[in-house]
C-alpha angles and dihedrals in degrees: 000000000000093000093053091046089053091048091048096045091050088049090053090053090054091049091050091049091051094045092048102041102030101043089118088066094051095116093048092048092048088050091051089053087058091047088056094047108123089220091070088067091071099038103038118009098040098051090049097048099038092062092044095046123358093199092058093042092052092046090050094059093045092050092046094048098043090042092053091046091054088046090057093049091047090049090053092048098043100045092209118189123222118233097237093062099028093065089054096050106034120104097210097092113082121243103346095309095132112160118260113242119189116233129209134198089266096044101086102081110165102209125084114282108234124112104015112245093204093052092045096046092045096048096046095049096042088048089056091047095048095046089047093051091047093050087067093056095045089073093064106104111178124093101258091046091057090058090047090050090054091049092049090045092054092043096050095045090048089053089047093055094042089055094045093048092047092050090048094049091047092053091050093044093057089050095239094117141029116233094251090055095057093045090052089049095053094051094043088053093051090050092052092048092047090051089057092053084074103045108083090163092084090069093065099034115142124225088257089057091052092050092047091050091048092050092047093051092046097045093045094051094043092045091049089051094048096045091053090045088057088052087054094251111132110208090193090062091119096062097071090044090054091048092048099049104031109115092222122031090211090066092064107100127191085211090075097054115113095249094048090061092046093052092046092053096045089051092052093049092048091048091052093049092047092047098047092049095046127108090236092061093046092049097047108029096038094042127098093266092061093080093056117102090216090058092052095046091049090049092050093048094045093045094050092046093048093047091052087059089057088063088067091056101096115196115219109248102192095092111048098204093048089049091054094047093048091043089055091050094047091049092048091050093059101064089034089058093049097043104037119003102048097041090047092052092045090047092051091048092050091048092051093050090048091052090050091051092050 
């Protein structure tokens, strides 16, 4: 439509302006793209927060998973183009004078472009973190504390917006999103996070509840995909476009396909549910050691170190079904490690050293 073409062509002008005038900040912007990567939620933010506050850690995974699931459904409904292929295929530029957009190793995402998953994942998780940090300061009642609370409030929300804007600019700079797609992503993320501020039930969810949720999310997404396929609408239309117009075939990553994200998220949610309802978790995180600062710090350090090792586990990508199954298992292993395995090992170690002392 003419309106969308106008929106897209203006977006391309913004991308060109960023790529031309902010090239000096290329490394910083690429770094901010990694900061916004939804995968960091499971390997960095979650292990930190879960040991500090289990309620916040649990909420974080739920928000990340449900947010990313909504992101997938929105992407399938909105059919958003990505700049790096749109400029090559649109007819609005006269006689082959389509603008030149620079591509980067992280440009060639294969899913549809709207709304931005990075912007959405980043805003929903940082929203959870900021509101959690502020809930501690709300309890301060005396006069001086109120002023301090206001200062902290302003400071944390400023940080929140600086990070969101940086992530958005970085996604536009690398030509993987149009500006309207990242703005949509940020506000969609905030809405999802805000919805979870009012659902205390997730804190007491049983393993059965986790499995039911997982099945619902999977069957709904798969059903949606298959119904539209029957109507001759291919929801994976964006993958061939990405392969065709990506400057370097090595930059195309199966990790960025719509189903890869879905499987990763379902794995993480299952791993969390399995971990929280396991004997290991109940023994270690509900035991008398769990209140000790030393226990928590050891758990954080061991979790972060162990999860970095998972990055070295490369899943074979030649068979798609095998890739999805292994990806699910790897994603489930991460929260399970943080919630159950690491605390249990730390708890056992502390118990052994206490016995030796006595």
